[in-house]
PDB file of C-alpha atoms and ligand atoms in Angstrom:
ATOM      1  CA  UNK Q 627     -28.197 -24.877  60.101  1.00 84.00           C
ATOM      2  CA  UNK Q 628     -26.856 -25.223  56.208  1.00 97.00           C
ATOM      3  CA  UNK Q 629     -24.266 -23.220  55.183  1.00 98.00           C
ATOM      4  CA  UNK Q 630     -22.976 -22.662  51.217  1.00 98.00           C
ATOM      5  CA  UNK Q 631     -20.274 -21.080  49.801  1.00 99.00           C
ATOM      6  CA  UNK Q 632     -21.051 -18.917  46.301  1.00 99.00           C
ATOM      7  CA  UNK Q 633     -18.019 -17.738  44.456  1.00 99.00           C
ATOM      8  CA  UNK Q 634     -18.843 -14.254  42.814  1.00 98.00           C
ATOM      9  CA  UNK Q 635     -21.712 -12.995  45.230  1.00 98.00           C
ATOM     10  CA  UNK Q 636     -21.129  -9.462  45.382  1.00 98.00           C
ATOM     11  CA  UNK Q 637     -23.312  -8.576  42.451  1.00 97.00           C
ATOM     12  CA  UNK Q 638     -25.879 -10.330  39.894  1.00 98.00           C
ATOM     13  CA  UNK Q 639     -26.642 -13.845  39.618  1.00 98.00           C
ATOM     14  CA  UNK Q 640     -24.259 -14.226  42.660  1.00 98.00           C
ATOM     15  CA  UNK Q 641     -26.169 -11.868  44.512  1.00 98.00           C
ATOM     16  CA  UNK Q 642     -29.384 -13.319  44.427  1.00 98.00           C
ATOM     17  CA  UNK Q 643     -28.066 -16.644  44.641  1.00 99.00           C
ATOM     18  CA  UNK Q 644     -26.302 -15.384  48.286  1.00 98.00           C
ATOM     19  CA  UNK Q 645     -29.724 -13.636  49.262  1.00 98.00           C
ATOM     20  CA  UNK Q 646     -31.853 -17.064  48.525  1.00 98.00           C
ATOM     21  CA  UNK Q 647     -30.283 -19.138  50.886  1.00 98.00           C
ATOM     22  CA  UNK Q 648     -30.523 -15.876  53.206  1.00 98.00           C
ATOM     23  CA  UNK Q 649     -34.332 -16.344  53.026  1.00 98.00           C
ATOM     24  CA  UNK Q 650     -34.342 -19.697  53.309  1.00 98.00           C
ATOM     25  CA  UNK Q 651     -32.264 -19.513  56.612  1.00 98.00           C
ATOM     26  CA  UNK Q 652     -28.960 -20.963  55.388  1.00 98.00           C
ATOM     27  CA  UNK Q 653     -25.715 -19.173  56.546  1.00 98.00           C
ATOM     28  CA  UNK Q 654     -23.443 -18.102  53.204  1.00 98.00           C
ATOM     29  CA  UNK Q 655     -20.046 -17.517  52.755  1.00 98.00           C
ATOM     30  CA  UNK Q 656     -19.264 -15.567  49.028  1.00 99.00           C
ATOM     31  CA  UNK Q 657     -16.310 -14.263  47.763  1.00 98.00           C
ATOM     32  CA  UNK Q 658     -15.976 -10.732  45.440  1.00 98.00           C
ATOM     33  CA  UNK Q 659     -13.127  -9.978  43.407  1.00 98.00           C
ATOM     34  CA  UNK Q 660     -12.552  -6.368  43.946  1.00 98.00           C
ATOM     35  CA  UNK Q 661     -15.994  -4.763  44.261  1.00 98.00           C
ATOM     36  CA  UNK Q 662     -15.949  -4.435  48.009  1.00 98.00           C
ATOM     37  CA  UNK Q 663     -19.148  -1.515  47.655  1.00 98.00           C
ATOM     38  CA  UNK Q 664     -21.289  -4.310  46.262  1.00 98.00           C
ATOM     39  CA  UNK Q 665     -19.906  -7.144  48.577  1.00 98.00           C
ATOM     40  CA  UNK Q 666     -20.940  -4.840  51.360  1.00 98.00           C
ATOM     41  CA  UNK Q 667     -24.443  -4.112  49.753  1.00 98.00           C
ATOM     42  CA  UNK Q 668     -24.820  -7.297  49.559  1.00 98.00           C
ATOM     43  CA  UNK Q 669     -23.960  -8.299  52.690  1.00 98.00           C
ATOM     44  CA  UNK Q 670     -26.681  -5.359  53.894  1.00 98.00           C
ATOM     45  CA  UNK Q 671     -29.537  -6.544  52.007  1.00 98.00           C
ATOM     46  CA  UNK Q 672     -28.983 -10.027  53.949  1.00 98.00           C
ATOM     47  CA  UNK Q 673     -29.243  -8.380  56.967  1.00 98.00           C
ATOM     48  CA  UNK Q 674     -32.681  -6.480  55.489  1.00 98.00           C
ATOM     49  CA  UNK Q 675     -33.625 -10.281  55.176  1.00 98.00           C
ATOM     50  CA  UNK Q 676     -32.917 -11.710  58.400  1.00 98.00           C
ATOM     51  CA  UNK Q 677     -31.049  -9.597  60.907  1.00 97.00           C
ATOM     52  CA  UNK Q 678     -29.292 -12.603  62.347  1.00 97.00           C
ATOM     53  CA  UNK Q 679     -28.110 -13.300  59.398  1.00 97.00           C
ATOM     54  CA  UNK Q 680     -24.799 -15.716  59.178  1.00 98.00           C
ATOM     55  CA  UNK Q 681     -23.056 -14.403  56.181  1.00 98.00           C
ATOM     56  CA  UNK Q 682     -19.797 -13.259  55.298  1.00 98.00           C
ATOM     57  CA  UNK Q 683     -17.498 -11.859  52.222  1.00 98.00           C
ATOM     58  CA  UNK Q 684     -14.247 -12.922  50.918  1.00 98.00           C
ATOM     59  CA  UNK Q 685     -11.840 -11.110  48.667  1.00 98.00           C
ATOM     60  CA  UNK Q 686     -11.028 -13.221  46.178  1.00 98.00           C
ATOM     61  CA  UNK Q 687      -9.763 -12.906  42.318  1.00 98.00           C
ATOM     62  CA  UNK Q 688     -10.671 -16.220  41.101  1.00 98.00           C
ATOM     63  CA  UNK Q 689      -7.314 -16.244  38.949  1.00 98.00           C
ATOM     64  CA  UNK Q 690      -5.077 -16.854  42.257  1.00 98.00           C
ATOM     65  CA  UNK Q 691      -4.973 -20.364  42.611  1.00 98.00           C
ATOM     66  CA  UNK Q 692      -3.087 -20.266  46.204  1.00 98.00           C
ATOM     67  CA  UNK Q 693      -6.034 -17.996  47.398  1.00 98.00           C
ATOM     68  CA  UNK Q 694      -8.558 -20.208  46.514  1.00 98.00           C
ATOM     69  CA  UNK Q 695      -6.976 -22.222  48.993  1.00 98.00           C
ATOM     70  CA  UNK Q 696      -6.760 -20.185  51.813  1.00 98.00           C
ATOM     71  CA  UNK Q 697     -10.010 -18.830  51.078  1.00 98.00           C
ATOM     72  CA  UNK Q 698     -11.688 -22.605  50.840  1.00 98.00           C
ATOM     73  CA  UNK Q 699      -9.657 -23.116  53.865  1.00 98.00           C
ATOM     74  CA  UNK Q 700     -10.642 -20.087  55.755  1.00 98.00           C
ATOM     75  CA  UNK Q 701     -14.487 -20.772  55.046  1.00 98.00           C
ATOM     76  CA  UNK Q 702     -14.584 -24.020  56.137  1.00 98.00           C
ATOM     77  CA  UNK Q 703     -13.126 -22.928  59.462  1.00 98.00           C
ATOM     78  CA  UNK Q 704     -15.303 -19.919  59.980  1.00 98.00           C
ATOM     79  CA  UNK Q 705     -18.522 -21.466  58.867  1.00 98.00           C
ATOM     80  CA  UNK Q 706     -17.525 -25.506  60.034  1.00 95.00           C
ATOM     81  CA  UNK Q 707     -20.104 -27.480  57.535  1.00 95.00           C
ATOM     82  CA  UNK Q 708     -20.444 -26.379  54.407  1.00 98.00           C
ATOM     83  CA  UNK Q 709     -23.259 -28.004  52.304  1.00 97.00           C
ATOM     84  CA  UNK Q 710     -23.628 -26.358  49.145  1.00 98.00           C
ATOM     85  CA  UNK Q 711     -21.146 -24.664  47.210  1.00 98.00           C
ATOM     86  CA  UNK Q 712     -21.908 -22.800  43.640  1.00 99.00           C
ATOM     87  CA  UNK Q 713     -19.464 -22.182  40.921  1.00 99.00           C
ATOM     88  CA  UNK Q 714     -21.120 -18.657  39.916  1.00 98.00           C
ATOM     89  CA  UNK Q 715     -18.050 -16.426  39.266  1.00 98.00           C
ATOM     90  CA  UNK Q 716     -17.058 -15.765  35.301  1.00 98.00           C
ATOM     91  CA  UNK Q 717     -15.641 -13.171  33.354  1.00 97.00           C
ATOM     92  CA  UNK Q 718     -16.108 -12.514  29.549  1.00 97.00           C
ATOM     93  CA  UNK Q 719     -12.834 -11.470  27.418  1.00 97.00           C
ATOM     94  CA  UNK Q 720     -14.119 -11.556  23.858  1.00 96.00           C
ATOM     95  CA  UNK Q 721     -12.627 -11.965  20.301  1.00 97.00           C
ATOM     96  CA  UNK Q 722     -12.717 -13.560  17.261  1.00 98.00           C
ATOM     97  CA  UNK Q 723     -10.911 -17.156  17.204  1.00 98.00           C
ATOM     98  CA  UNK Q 724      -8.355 -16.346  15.224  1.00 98.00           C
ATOM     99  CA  UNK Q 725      -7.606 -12.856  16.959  1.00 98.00           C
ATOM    100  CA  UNK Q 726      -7.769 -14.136  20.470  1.00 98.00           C
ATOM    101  CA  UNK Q 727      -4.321 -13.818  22.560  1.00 98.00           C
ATOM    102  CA  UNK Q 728      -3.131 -16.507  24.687  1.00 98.00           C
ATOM    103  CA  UNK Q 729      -4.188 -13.983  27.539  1.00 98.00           C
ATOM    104  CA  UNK Q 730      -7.428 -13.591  26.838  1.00 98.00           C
ATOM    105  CA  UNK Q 731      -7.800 -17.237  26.345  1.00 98.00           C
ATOM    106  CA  UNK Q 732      -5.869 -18.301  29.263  1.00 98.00           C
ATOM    107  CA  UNK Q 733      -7.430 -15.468  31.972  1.00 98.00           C
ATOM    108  CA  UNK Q 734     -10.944 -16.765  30.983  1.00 98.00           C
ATOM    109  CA  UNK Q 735     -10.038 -20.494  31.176  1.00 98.00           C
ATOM    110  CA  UNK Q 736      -8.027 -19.807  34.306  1.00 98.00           C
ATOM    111  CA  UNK Q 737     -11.570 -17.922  36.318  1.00 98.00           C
ATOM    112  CA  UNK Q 738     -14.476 -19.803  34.842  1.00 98.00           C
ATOM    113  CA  UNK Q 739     -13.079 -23.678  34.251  1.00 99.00           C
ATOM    114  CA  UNK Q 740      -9.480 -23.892  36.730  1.00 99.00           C
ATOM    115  CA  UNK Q 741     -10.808 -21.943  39.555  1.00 99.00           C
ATOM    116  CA  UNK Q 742     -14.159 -23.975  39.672  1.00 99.00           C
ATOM    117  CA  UNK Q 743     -12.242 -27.101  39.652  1.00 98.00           C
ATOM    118  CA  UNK Q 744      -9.900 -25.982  42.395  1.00 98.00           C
ATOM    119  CA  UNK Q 745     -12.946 -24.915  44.516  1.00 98.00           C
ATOM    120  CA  UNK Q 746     -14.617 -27.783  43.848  1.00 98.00           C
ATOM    121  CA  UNK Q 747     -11.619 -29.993  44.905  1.00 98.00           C
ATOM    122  CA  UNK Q 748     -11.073 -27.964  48.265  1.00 98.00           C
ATOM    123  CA  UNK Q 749     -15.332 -28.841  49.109  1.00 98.00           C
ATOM    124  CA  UNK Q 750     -15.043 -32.034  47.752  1.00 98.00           C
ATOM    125  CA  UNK Q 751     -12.674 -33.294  50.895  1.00 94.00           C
ATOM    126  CA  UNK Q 752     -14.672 -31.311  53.047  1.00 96.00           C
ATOM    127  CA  UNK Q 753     -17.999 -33.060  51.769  1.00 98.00           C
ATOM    128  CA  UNK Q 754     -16.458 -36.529  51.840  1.00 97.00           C
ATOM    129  CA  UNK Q 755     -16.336 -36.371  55.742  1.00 95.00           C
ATOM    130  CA  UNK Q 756     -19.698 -34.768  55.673  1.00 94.00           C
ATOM    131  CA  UNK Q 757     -21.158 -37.524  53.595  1.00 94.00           C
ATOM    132  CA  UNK Q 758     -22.818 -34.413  51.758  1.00 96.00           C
ATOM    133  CA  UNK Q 759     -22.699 -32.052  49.545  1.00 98.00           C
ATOM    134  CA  UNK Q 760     -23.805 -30.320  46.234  1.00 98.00           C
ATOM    135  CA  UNK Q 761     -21.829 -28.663  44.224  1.00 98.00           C
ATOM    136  CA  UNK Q 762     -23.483 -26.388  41.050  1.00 99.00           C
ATOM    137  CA  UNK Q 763     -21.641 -24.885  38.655  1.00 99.00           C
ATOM    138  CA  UNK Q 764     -23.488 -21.963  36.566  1.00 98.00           C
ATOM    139  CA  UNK Q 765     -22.826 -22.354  32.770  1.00 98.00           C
ATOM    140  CA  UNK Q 766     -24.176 -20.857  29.604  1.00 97.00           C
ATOM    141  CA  UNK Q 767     -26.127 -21.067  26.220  1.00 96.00           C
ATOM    142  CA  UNK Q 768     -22.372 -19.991  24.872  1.00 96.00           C
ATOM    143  CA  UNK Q 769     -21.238 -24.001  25.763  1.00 97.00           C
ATOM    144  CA  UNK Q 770     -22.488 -24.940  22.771  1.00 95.00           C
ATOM    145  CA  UNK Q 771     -20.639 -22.637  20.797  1.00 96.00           C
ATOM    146  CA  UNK Q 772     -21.178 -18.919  20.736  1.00 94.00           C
ATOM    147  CA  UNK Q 773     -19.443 -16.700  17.753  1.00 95.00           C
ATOM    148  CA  UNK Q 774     -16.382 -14.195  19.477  1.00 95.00           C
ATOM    149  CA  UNK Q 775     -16.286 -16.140  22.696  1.00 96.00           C
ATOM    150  CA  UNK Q 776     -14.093 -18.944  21.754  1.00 98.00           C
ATOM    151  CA  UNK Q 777     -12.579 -19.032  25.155  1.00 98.00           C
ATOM    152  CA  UNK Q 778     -15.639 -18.293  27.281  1.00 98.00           C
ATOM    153  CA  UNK Q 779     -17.949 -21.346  25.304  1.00 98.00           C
ATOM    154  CA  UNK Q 780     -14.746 -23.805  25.984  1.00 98.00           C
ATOM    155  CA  UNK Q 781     -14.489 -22.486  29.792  1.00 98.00           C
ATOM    156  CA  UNK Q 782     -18.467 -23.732  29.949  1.00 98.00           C
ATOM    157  CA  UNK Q 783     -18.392 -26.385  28.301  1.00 98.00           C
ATOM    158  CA  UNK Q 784     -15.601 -27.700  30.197  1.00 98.00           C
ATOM    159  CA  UNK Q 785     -17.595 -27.759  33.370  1.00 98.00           C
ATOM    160  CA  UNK Q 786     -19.902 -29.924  31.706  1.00 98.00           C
ATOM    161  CA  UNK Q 787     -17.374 -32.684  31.498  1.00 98.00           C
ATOM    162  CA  UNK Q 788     -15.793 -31.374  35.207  1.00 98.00           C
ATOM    163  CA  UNK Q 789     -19.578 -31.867  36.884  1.00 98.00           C
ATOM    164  CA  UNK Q 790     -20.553 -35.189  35.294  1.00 98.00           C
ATOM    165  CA  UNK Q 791     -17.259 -36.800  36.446  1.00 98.00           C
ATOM    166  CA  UNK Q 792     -17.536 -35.321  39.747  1.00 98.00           C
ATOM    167  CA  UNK Q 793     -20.897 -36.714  39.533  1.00 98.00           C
ATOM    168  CA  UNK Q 794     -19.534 -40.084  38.769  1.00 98.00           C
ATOM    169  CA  UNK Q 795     -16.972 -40.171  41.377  1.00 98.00           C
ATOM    170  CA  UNK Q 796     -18.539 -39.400  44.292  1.00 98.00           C
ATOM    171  CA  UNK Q 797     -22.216 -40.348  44.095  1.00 98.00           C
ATOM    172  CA  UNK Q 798     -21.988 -43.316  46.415  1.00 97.00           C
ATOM    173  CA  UNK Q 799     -20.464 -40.684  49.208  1.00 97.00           C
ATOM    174  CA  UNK Q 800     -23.784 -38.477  48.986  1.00 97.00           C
ATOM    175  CA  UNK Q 801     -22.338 -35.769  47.001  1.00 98.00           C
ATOM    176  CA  UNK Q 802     -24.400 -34.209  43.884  1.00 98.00           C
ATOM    177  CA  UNK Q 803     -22.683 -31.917  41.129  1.00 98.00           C
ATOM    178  CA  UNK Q 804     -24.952 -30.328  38.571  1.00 98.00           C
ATOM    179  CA  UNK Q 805     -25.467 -27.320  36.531  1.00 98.00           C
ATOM    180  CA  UNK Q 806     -27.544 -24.556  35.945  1.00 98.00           C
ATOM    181  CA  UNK Q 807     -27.066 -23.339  32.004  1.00 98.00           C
ATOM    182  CA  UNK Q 808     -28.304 -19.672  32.037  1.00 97.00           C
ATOM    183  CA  UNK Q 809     -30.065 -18.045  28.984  1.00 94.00           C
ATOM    184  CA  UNK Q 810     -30.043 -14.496  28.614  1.00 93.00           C
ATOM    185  CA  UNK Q 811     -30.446 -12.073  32.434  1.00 96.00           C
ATOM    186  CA  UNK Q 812     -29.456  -8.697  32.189  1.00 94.00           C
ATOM    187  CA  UNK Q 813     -26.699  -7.803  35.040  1.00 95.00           C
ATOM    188  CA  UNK Q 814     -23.124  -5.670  34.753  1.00 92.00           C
ATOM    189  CA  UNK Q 815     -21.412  -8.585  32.596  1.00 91.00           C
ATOM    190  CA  UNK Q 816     -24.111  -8.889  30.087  1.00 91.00           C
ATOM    191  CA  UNK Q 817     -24.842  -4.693  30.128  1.00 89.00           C
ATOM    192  CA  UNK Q 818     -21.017  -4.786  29.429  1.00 89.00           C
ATOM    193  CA  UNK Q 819     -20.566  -6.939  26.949  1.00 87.00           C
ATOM    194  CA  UNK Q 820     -23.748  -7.324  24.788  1.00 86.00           C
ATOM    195  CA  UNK Q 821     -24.413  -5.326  22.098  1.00 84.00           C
ATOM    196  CA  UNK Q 822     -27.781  -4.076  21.466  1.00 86.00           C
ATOM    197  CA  UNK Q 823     -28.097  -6.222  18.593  1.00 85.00           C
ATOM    198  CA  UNK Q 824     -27.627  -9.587  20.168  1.00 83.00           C
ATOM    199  CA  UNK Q 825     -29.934  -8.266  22.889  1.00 88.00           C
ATOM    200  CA  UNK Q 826     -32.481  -7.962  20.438  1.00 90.00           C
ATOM    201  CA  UNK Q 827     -32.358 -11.476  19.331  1.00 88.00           C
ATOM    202  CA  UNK Q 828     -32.275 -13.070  22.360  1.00 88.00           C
ATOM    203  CA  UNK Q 829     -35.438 -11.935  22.845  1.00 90.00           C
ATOM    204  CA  UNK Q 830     -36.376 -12.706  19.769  1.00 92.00           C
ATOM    205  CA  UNK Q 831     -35.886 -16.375  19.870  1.00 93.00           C
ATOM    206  CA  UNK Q 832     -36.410 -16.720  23.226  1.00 95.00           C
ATOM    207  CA  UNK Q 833     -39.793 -18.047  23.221  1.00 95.00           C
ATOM    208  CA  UNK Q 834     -41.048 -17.192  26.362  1.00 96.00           C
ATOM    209  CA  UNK Q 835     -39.961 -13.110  24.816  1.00 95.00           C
ATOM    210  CA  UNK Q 836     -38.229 -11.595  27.645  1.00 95.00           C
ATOM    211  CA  UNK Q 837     -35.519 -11.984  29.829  1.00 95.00           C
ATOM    212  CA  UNK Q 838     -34.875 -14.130  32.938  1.00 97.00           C
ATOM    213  CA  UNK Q 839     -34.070 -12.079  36.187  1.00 98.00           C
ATOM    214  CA  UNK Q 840     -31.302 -13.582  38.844  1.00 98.00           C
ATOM    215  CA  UNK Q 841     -33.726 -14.360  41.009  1.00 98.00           C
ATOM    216  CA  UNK Q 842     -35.340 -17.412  38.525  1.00 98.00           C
ATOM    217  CA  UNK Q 843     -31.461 -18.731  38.477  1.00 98.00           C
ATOM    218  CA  UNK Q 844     -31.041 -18.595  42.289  1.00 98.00           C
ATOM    219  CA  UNK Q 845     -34.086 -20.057  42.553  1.00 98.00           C
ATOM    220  CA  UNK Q 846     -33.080 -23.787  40.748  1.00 98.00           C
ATOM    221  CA  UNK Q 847     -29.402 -23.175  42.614  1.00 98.00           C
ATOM    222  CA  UNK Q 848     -31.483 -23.138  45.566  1.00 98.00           C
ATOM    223  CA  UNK Q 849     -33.271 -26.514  44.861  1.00 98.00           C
ATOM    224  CA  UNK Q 850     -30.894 -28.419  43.765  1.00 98.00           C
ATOM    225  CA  UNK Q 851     -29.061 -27.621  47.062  1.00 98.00           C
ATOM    226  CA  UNK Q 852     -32.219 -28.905  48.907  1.00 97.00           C
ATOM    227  CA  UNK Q 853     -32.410 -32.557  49.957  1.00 95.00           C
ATOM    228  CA  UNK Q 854     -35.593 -32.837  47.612  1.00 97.00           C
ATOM    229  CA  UNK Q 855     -32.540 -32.817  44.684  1.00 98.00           C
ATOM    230  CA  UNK Q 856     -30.750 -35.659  46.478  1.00 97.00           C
ATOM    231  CA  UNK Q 857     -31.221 -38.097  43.342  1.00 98.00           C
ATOM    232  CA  UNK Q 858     -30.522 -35.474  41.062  1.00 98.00           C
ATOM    233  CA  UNK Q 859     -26.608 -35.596  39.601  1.00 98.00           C
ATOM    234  CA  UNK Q 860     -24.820 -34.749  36.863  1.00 98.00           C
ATOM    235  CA  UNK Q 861     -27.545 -32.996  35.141  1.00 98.00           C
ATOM    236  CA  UNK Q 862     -27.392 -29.680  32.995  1.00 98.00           C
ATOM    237  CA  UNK Q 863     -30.580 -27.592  33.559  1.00 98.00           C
ATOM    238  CA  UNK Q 864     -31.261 -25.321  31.380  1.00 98.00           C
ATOM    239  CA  UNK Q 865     -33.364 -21.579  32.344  1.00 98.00           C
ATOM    240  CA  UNK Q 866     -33.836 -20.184  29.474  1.00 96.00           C
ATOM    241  CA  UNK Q 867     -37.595 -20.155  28.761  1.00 97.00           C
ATOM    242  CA  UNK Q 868     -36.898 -23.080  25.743  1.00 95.00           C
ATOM    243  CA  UNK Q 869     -34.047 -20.192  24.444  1.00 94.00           C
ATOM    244  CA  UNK Q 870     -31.403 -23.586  23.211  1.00 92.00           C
ATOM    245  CA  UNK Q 871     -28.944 -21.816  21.024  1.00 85.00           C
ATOM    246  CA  UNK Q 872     -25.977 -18.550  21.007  1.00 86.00           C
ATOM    247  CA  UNK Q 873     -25.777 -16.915  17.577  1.00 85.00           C
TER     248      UNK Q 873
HETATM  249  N1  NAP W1255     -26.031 -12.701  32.915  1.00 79.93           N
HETATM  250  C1  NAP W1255     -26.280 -13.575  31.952  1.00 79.93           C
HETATM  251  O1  NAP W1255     -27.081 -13.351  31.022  1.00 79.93           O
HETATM  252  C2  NAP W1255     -25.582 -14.877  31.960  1.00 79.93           C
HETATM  253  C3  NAP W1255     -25.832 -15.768  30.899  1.00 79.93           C
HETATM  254  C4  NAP W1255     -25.215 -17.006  30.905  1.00 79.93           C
HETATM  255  C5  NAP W1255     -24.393 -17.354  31.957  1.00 79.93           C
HETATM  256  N2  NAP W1255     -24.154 -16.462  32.966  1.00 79.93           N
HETATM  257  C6  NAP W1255     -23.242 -16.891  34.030  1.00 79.93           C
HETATM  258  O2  NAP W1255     -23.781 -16.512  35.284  1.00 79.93           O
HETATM  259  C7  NAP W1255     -22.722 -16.293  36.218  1.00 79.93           C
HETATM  260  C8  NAP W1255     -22.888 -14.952  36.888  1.00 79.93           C
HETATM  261  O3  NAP W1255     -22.894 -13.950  35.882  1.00 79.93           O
HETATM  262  P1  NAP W1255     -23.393 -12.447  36.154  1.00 79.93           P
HETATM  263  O4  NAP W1255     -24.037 -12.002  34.901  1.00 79.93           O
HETATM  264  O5  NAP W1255     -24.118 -12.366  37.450  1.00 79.93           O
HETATM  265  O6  NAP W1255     -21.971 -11.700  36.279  1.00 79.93           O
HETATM  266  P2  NAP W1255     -21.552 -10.285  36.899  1.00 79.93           P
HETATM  267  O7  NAP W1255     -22.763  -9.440  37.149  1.00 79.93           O
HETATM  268  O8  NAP W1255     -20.484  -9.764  35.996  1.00 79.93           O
HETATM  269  O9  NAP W1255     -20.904 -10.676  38.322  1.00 79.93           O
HETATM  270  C9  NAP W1255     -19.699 -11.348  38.329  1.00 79.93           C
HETATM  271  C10 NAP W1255     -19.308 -11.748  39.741  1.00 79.93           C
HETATM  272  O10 NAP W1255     -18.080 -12.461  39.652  1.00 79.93           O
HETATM  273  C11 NAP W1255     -17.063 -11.792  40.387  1.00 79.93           C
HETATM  274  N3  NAP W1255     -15.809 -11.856  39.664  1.00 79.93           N
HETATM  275  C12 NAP W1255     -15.496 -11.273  38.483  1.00 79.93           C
HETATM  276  N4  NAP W1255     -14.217 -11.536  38.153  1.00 79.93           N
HETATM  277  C13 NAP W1255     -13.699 -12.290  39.149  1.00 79.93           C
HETATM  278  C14 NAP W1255     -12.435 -12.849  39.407  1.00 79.93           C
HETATM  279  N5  NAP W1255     -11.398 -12.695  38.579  1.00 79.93           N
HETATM  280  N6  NAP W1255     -12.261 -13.536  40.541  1.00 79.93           N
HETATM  281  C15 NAP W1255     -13.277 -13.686  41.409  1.00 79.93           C
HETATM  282  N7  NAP W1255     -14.504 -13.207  41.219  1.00 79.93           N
HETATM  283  C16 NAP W1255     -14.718 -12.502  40.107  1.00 79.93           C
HETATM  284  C17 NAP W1255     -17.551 -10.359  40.521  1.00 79.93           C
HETATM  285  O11 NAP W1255     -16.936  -9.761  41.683  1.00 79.93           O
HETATM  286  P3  NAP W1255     -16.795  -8.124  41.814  1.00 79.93           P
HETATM  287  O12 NAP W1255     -18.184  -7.634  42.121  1.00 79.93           O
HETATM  288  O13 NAP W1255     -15.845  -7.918  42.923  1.00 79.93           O
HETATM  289  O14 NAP W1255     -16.291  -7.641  40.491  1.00 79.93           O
HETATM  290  C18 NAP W1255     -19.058 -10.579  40.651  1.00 79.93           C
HETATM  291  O15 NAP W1255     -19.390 -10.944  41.966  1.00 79.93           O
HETATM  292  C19 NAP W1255     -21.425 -16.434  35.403  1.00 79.93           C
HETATM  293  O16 NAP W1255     -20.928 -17.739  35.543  1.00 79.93           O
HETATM  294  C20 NAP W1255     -21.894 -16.229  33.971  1.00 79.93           C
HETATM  295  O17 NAP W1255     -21.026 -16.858  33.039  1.00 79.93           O
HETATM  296  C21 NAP W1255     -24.702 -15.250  32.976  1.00 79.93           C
END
C-alpha cells in the first residue's frame, strides 16, 4: 500500500488532497495546526470513504522547526514507507511593502518556504532508501508578484527555486519534486482574506469564469504522486483555467 504525508489537511485544499488518496486506497498521514474539530472531520469523512481507512492527524504549527522533526520522524515510524509527501500548509499575513513588520514577513516565510524545506529534507532521507518519492509543493498565482502580499508572493516563489533544485539533485535516485500553482478556490484562507473586489476580478479574468474547487487541485496532487508522473520533475503546473496573473 502507498502512504503520503500532507501538511495542512484538516481543512480546504488539504482536505481534499487527504480524502483523494483515501479513495484511491493510499494510507495518509496530515498534520493541523490547531483546528483539531476539522482534523477530526476530516479524519471522519475518510472513514465515510473507506472504513479501513489508514489515516491519521498530527498537531503541528508549521512555525516549530523542532516539531517538524519529531512529527516527520513520528510519521515515518507509524506509517513505515512514505511515498508522497505535499507541501499544502500556508498562511496569509498581508500588507503593503513598505508597512510590512519583520513579523509578518518572517511568520509567513517561516510556514510557507522554511517549513516546506525542512519537511522536504526529513522525506528526502527517507525517499533516498526508498529509491522513491514525490514531493509537491502547492504554490500560487501571487509568485509572480501579487500587490499587499510581499511576503506571501516571495514565500511561493521561493519554492519554485526549492523544487527545481530538489528536482536536480535527486532525479537519478527516483525522486520527483513539482508544483501545483493554484488560481483562485474559495476555502477559510481565501473567505478570510479576499475582499469582494478582488473576488470579482478573478473571475473576471479567469477565462474559464468561475472558480476552481479543492477537489480539481487534489486531483493533479494526486497524479503527479502516481507512477504515470514518474518522468515528470521540476515542473510548475498551473490550475487556474488559463487565469496567469495576481492584480
Ligand atoms: N484557496 C486558494 O484560492 C489558494 C490560491 C492559491 C494558493 N493556495 C494555496 O493552497 C494551499 C492550501 O490553502 P487553503 O486555501 O486550503 O488554506 P486553508 O483553508 O486556510 O487551510 C490551511 C491549512 O493549513 C493549516 N495551517 C495553517 N497555519 C498553520 C501553521 N502555522 N502550521 C501548520 N499548519 C497550518 C491549517 O490547519 P488548521 O485547520 O489547524 O488551522 C489548515 O489545515 C496553501 O499553500 C495556499 O497558499 C490557495
Amino acid at each position: 500500500m502507498s502512504n503520503a504525508f500532507v501538511t495542512g489537511g484538516s481543512r480546504g485544499i488539504g482536505r481534499s488532497i487527504v480524502l483523494r488518496y483515501v479513495s484511491e486506497g493510499w494510507g495518509v498521514a496530515f498534520t493541523y495546526s490547531s483546528n483539531k474539530e476539522a482534523a477530526d472531520r476530516t479524519l471522519e469523512m475518510a472513514r465515510e470513504i473507506r472504513p479501513d481507512a489508514r489515516v491519521q492527524a498530527y498537531q503541528l504549527n508549521l512555525s516549530d522547526e523542532d516539531a517538524i522533526d519529531k512529527v516527520c520522524e513520528q510519521a515515518i515510524d507509524d506509517f513505515e514507507n512514505i511515498t508522497a509527501v505535499v507541501n499544502n500548509a500556508a498562511i496569509l499575513k498581508d500588507n503593503a511593502a513598505a508597512l510590512m513588520s519583520n513579523e509578518e514577513w518572517k511568520d509567513v516565510v517561516s510556514v510557507n518556504l522554511t517549513a516546506p524545506f525542512l519537511v522536504s529534507r526529513n522525506f528526502l532521507l527517507h525517499f533516498l532508501s526508498n529509491r522513491k518519492g514525490r514531493l509537491i509543493h502547492v504554490s500560487s498565482l501571487a509568485a509572480y508578484g501579487s500587490s499587499g502580499q510581499v511576503n506571501y508572493a516571495a514565500s511561493k516563489a521561493g519554492l519554485q527555486g526549492m523544487s527545481l533544485t530538489i528536482a536536480k539533485e535527486y532525479g537519478k535516485k527516483g525522486i520527483t519534486s513539482n508544483i501545483v500553482t493554484v488560481g483562485y478556490v474559495p476555502t477559510a484562507m481565501t473567505e478570510e482574506n479576499m475582499n469582494k473586489q478582488l473576488q470579482e476580478y478573478w473571475l473576471k479574468h479567469c477565462p474559464a469564469r468561475r472558480v476552481g474547487t479543492p477537489e480539481e487541485i487534489a486531483s493533479a496532487v494526486y497524479y503527479l504522486s502516481s507512477d504515470e508522473a514518474s518522468f515528470i520533475s521540476g515542473e510548475d503546473l498551473r490550475i487556474s483555467a488559463g487565469l496567469t496573473y495576481a492584480p
